[in-house]
Short mmCIF file of C-alpha atoms in Angstrom, two decimals:
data_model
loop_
_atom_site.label_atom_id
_atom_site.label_comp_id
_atom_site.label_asym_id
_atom_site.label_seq_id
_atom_site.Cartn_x
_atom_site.Cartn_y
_atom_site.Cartn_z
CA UNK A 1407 -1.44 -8.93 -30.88
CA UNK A 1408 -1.00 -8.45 -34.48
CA UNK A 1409 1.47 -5.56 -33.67
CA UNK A 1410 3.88 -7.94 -31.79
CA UNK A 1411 3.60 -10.60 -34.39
CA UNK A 1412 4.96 -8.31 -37.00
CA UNK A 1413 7.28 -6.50 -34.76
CA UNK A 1414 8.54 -10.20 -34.22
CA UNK A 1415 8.50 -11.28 -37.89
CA UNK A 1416 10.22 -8.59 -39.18
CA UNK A 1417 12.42 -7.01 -36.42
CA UNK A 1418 10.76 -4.11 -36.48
CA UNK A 1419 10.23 -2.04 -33.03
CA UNK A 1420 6.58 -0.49 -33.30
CA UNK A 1421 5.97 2.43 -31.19
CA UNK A 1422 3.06 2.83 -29.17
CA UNK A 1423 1.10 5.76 -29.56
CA UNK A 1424 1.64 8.51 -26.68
CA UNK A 1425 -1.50 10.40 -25.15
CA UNK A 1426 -1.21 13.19 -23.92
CA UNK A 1427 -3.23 11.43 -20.18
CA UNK A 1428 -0.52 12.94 -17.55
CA UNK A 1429 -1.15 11.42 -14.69
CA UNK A 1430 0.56 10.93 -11.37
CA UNK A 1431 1.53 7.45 -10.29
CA UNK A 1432 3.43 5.95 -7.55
CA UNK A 1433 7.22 4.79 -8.28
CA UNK A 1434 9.07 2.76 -6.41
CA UNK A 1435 12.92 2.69 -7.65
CA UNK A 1436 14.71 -0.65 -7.96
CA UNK A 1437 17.99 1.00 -6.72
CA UNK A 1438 16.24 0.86 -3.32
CA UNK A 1439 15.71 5.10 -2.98
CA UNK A 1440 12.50 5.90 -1.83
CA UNK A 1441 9.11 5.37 -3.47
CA UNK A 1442 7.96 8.97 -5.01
CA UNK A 1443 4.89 10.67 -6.97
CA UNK A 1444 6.26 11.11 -10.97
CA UNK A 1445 4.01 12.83 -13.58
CA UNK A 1446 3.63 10.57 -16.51
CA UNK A 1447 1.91 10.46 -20.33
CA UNK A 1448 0.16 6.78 -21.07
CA UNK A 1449 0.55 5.36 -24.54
CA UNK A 1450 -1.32 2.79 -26.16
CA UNK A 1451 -1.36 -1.09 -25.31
CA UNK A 1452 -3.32 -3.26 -27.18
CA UNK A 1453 -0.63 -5.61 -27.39
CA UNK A 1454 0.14 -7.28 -23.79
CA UNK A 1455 -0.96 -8.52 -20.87
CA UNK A 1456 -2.84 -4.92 -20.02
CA UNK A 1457 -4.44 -4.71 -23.64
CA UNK A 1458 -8.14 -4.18 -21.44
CA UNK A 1459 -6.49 -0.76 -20.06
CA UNK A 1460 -6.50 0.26 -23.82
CA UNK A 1461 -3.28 2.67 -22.72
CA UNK A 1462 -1.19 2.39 -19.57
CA UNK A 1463 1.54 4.93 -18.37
CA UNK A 1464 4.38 5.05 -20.03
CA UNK A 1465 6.97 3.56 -18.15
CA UNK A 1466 9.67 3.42 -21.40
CA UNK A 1467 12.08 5.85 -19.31
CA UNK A 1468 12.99 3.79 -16.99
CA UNK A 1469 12.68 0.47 -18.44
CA UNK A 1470 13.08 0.86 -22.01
CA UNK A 1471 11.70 0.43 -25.03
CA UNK A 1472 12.68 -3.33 -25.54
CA UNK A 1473 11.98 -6.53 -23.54
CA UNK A 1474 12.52 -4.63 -20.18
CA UNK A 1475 8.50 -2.78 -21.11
CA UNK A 1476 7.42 -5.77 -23.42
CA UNK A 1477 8.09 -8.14 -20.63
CA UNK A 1478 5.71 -6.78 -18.03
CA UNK A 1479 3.27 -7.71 -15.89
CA UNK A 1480 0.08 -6.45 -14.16
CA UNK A 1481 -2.44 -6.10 -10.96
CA UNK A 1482 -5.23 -4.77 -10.08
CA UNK A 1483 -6.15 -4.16 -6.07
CA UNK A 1484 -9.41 -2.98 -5.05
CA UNK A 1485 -9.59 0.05 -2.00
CA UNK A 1486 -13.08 0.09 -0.48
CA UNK A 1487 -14.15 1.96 2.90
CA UNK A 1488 -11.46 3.79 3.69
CA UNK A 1489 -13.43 6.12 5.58
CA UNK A 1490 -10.28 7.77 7.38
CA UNK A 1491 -8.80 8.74 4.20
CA UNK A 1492 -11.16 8.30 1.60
CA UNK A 1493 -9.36 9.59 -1.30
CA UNK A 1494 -7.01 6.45 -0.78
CA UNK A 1495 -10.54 4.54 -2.48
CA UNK A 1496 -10.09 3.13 -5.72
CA UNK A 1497 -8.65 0.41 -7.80
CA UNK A 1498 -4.63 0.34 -7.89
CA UNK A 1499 -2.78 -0.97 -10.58
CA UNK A 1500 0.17 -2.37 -10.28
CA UNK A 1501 3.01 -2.94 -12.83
CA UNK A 1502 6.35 -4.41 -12.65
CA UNK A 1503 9.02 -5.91 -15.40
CA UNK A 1504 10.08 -9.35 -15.86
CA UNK A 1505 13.34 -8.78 -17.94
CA UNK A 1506 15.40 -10.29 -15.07
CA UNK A 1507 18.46 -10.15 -17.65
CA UNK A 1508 18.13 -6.64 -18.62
CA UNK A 1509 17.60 -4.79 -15.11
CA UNK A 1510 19.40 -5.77 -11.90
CA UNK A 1511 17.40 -7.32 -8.96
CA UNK A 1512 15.60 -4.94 -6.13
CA UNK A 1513 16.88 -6.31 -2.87
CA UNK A 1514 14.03 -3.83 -1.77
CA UNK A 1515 11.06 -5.00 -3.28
CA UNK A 1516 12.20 -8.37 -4.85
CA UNK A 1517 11.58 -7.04 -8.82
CA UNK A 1518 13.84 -6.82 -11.58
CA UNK A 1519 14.13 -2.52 -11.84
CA UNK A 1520 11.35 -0.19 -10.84
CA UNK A 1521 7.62 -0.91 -9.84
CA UNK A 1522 4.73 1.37 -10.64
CA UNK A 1523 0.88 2.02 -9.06
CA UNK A 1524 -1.22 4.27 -11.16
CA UNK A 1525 -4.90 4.89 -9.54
CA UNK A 1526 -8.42 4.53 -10.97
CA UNK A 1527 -12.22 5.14 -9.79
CA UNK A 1528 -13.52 1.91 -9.19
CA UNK A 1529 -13.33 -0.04 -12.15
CA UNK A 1530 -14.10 2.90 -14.44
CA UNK A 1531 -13.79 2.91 -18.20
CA UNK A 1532 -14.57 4.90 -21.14
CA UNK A 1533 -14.65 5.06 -24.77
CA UNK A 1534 -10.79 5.44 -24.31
CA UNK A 1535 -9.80 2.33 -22.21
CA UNK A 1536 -9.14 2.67 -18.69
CA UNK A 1537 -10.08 6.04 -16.46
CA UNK A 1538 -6.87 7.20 -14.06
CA UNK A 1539 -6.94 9.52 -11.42
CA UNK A 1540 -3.58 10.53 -9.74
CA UNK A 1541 -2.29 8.54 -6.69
CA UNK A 1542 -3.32 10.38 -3.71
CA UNK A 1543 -0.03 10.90 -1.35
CA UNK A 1544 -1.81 9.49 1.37
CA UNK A 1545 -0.77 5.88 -0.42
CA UNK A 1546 2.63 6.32 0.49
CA UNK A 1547 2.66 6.10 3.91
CA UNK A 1548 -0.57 3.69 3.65
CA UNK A 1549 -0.34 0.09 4.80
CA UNK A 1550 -2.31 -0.41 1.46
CA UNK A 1551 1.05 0.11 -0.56
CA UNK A 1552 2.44 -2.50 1.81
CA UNK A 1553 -0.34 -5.04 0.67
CA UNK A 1554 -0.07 -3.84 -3.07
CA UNK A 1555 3.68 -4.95 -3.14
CA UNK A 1556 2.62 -8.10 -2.05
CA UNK A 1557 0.35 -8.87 -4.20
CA UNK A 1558 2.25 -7.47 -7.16
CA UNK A 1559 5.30 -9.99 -5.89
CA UNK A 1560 2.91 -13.10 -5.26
CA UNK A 1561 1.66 -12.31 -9.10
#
């Protein structure tokens, strides 16, 4: 919080702090190409709507650095019981961007540039923030990424 108040004050960008977490998450392009498995770092955020992860992945490639990251918002979608594929259990988080002025409009998915899913144990934490696991390819074809774009649109 502090960070953005002086970024704001004085114009100054402040760079999050990369960790070297590479994890696989779930991207869905804005340009309307097919979701895919990327390998990304997270970096800090204690300064946003997802301060409780204590780091997210770092989705500055393809949004930004600016608004298009700043301006970003978050769910979280519990998987239970899914005894056919049971590595699809977990808690999904979903991000998107709100910058509808910096990245054109997904006639796909509704969002302004590309969505993300990045996978955790249920609810899991450490001394580090939030615990990720990599999204299991099962998710792609699952009707639980279906339901997770929904509920990341309703949000």
């Amino acid at each position: 919080m502090l960070s953005r108040l002086f970024s704001w004050l004085t114009g100054q960008q402040i760079e999050p702090t990369i960790r070297q977490t590479n994890l696989r998450v779930l991207r869905i392009p804005g340009d309307g190409s097919p979701p895919h498995l990327v390998q990304l770092n997270t970096i800090e955020s204690d300064d946003n709507i997802d301060c409780c992860q204590r780091h997210i992945p770092d989705f500055r490639p393809y949004w930004g650095d600016g608004e298009g990251f700043q301006w970003r918002d978050i769910i979280g979608m519990e998987v239970r019981d899914q005894q056919a594929a049971p590595e699809l259990n977990g808690v999904y988080f979903g991000w998107k961007s709100f910058a509808l002025h910096l990245m054109p409009l997904s006639k796909h998915t509704g969002f302004c540039g590309d969505a993300f899913f990045a996978k955790s144990p249920l609810w899991e934490h450490d001394d580090n923030g939030a615990v990720y696991e990599d999204v299991p390819v099962a998710f792609l074809g699952s009707s639980l990424l279906e339901t997770a774009l929904e509920k990341l649109h309703d949000r």
